[in-house]
PDB file of C-alpha atoms in Angstrom:
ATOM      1  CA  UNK A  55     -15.786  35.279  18.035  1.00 55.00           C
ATOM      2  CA  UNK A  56     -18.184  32.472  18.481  1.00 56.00           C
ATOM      3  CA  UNK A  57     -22.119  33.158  19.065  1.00 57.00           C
ATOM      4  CA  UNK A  58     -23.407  32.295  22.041  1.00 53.00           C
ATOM      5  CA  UNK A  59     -25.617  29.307  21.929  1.00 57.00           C
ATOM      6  CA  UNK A  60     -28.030  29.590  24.884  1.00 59.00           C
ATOM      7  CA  UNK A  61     -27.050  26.875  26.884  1.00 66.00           C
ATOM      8  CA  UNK A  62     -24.203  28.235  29.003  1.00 69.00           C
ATOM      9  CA  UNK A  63     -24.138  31.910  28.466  1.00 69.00           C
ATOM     10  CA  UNK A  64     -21.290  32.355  30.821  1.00 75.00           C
ATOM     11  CA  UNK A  65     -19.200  30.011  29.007  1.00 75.00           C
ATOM     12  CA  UNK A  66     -19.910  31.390  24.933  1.00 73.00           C
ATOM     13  CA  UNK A  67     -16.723  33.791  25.245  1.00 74.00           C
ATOM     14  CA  UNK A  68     -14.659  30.025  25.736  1.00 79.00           C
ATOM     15  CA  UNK A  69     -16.410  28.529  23.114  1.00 76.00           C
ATOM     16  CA  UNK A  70     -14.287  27.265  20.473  1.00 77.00           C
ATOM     17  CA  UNK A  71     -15.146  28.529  17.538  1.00 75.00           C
ATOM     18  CA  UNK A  72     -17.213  26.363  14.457  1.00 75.00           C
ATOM     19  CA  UNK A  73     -14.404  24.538  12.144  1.00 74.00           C
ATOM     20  CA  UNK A  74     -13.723  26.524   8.772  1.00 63.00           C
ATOM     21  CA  UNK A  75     -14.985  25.217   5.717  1.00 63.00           C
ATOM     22  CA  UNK A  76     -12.958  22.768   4.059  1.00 57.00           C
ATOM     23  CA  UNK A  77     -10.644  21.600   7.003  1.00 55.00           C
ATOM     24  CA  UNK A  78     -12.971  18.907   7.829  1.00 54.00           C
ATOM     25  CA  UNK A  79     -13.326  19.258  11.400  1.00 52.00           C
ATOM     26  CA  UNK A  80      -9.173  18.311  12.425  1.00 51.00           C
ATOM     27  CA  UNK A  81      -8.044  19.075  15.845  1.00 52.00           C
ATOM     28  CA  UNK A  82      -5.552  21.568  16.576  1.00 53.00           C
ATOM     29  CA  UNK A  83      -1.812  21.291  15.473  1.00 51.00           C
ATOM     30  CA  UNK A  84      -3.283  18.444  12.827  1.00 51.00           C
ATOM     31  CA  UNK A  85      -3.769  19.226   9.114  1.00 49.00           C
ATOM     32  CA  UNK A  86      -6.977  18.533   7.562  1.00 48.00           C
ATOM     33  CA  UNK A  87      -7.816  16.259   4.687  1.00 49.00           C
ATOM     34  CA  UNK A  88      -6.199  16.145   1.834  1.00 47.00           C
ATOM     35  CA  UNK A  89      -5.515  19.692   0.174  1.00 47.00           C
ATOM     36  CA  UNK A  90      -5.787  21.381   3.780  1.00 47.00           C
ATOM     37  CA  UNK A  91      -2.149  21.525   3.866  1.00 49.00           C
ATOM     38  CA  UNK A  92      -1.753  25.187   3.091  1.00 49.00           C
ATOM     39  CA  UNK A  93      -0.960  27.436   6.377  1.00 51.00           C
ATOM     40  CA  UNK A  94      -3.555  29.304   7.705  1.00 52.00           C
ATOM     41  CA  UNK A  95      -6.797  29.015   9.974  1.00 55.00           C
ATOM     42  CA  UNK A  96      -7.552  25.623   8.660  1.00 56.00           C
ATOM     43  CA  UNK A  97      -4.419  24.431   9.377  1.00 67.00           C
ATOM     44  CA  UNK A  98      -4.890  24.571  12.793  1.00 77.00           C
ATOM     45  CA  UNK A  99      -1.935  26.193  15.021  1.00 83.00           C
ATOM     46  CA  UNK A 100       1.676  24.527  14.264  1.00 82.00           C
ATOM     47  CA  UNK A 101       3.252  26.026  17.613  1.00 85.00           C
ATOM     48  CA  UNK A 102       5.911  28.424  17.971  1.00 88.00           C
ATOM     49  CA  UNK A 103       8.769  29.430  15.331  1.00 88.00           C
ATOM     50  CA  UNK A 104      12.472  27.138  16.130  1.00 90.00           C
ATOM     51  CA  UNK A 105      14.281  29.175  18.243  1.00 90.00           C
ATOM     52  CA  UNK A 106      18.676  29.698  17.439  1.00 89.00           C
ATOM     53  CA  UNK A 107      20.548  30.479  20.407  1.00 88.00           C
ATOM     54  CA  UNK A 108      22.310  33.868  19.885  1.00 85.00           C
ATOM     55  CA  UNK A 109      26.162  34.080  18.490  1.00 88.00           C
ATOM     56  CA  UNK A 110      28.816  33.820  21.673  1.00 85.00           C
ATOM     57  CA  UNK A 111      29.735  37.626  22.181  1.00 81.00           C
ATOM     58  CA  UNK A 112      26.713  38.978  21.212  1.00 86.00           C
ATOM     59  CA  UNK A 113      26.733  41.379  24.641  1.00 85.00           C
ATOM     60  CA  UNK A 114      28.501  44.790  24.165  1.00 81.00           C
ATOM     61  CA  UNK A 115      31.954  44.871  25.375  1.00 80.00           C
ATOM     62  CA  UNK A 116      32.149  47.154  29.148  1.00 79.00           C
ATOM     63  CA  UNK A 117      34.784  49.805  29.163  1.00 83.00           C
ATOM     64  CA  UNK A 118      33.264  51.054  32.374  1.00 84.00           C
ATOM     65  CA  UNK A 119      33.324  49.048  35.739  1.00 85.00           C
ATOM     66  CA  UNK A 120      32.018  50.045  38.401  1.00 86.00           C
ATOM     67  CA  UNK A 121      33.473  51.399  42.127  1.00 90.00           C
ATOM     68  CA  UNK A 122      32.337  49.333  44.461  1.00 92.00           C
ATOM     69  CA  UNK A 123      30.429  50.735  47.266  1.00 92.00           C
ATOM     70  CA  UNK A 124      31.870  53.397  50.427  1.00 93.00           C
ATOM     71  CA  UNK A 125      31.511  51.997  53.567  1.00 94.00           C
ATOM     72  CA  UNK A 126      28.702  53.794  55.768  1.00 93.00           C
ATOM     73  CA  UNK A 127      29.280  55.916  58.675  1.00 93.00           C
ATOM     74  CA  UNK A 128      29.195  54.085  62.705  1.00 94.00           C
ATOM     75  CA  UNK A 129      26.238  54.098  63.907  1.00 94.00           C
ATOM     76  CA  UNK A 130      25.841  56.453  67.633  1.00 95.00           C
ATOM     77  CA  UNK A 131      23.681  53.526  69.309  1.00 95.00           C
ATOM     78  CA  UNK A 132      23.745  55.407  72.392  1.00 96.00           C
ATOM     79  CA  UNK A 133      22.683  58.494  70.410  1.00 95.00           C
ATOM     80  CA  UNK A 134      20.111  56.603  68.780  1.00 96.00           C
ATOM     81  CA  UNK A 135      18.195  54.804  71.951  1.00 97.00           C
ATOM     82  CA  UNK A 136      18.104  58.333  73.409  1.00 97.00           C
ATOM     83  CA  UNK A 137      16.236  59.812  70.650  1.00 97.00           C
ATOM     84  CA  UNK A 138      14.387  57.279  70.518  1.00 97.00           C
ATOM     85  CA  UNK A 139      13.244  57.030  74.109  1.00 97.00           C
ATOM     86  CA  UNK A 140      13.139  60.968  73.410  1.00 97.00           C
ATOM     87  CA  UNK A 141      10.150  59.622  70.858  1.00 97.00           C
ATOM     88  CA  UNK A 142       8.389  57.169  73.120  1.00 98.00           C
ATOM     89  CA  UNK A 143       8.189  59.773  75.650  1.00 98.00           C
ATOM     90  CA  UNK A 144       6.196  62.430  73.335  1.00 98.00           C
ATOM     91  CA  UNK A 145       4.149  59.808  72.326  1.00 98.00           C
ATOM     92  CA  UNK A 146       3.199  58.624  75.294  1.00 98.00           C
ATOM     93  CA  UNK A 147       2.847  62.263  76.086  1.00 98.00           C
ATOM     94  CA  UNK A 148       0.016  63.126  73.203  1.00 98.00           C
ATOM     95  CA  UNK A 149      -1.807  59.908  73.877  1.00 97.00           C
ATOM     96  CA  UNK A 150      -2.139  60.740  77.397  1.00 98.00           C
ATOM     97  CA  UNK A 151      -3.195  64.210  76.640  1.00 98.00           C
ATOM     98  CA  UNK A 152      -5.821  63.051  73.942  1.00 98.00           C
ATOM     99  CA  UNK A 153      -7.365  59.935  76.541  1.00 97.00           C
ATOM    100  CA  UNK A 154      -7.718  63.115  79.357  1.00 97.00           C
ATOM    101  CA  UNK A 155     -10.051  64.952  76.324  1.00 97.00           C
ATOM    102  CA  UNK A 156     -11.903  62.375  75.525  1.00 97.00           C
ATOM    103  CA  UNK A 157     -12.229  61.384  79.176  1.00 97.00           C
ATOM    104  CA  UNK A 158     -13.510  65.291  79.702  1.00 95.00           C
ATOM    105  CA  UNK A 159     -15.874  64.755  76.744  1.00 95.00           C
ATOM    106  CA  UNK A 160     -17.354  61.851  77.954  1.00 95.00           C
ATOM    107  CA  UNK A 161     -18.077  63.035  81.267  1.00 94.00           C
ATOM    108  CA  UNK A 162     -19.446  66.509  79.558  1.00 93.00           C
ATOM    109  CA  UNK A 163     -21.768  64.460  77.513  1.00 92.00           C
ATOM    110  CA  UNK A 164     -23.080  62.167  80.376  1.00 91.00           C
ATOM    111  CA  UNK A 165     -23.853  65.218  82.799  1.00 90.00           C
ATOM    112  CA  UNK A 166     -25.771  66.835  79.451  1.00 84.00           C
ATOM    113  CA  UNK A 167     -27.566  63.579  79.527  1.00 80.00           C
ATOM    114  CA  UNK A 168     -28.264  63.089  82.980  1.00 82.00           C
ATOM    115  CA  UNK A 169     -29.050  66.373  84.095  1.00 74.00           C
TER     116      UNK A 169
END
């Protein structure tokens, strides 16, 4: 962790930190002066480990397949735009009822206040 420094406060957590004695100030992924080869913080960052692709057959072997899907039911679209007019109806139903209270309520509250 680098201390901050006072001129950007917001910017000290960024800050890269001051170079490590002895690895005479080389940029990332170089190597230092002479006797800075050895790995480590003054090496600098060297990237990744290679990478070997896997064996072929590395997967399991599958015993087990599986059944493909069941076909679903018909739908009753008659059946269906009947209960659903069934719905639209009730709710057209409560929001009618609940406009008439409030409607009541209002008019309760502006006789209070005129009278």
């Amino acid at each position: 962790m680098t201390t901050p420094s006072g001129d950007r406060p917001d910017d000290d957590y960024w800050r890269r930190p001051p170079d490590a004695p002895g690895s005479g100030g080389a940029a990332p992924g170089q190597v230092g002066p002479a006797g800075a080869d050895s790995p480590g913080p003054a090496a600098g960052y060297g990237g990744p480990p290679p990478t070997t692709p896997p064996p072929p057959g590395w997967r399991p072997p599958v015993h087990l397949r599986a059944a493909p899907p069941r076909r679903l039911p018909p739908q009753d679209t008659a059946g269906l735009d009947v209960e659903e007019q069934r719905a639209q109806w009730v709710t057209w139903s409560v929001g009618g009822a609940a406009g008439v209270v409030l409607v009541a309520l209002l008019c309760l509250l502006c006789s209070r206040a005129i009278f």
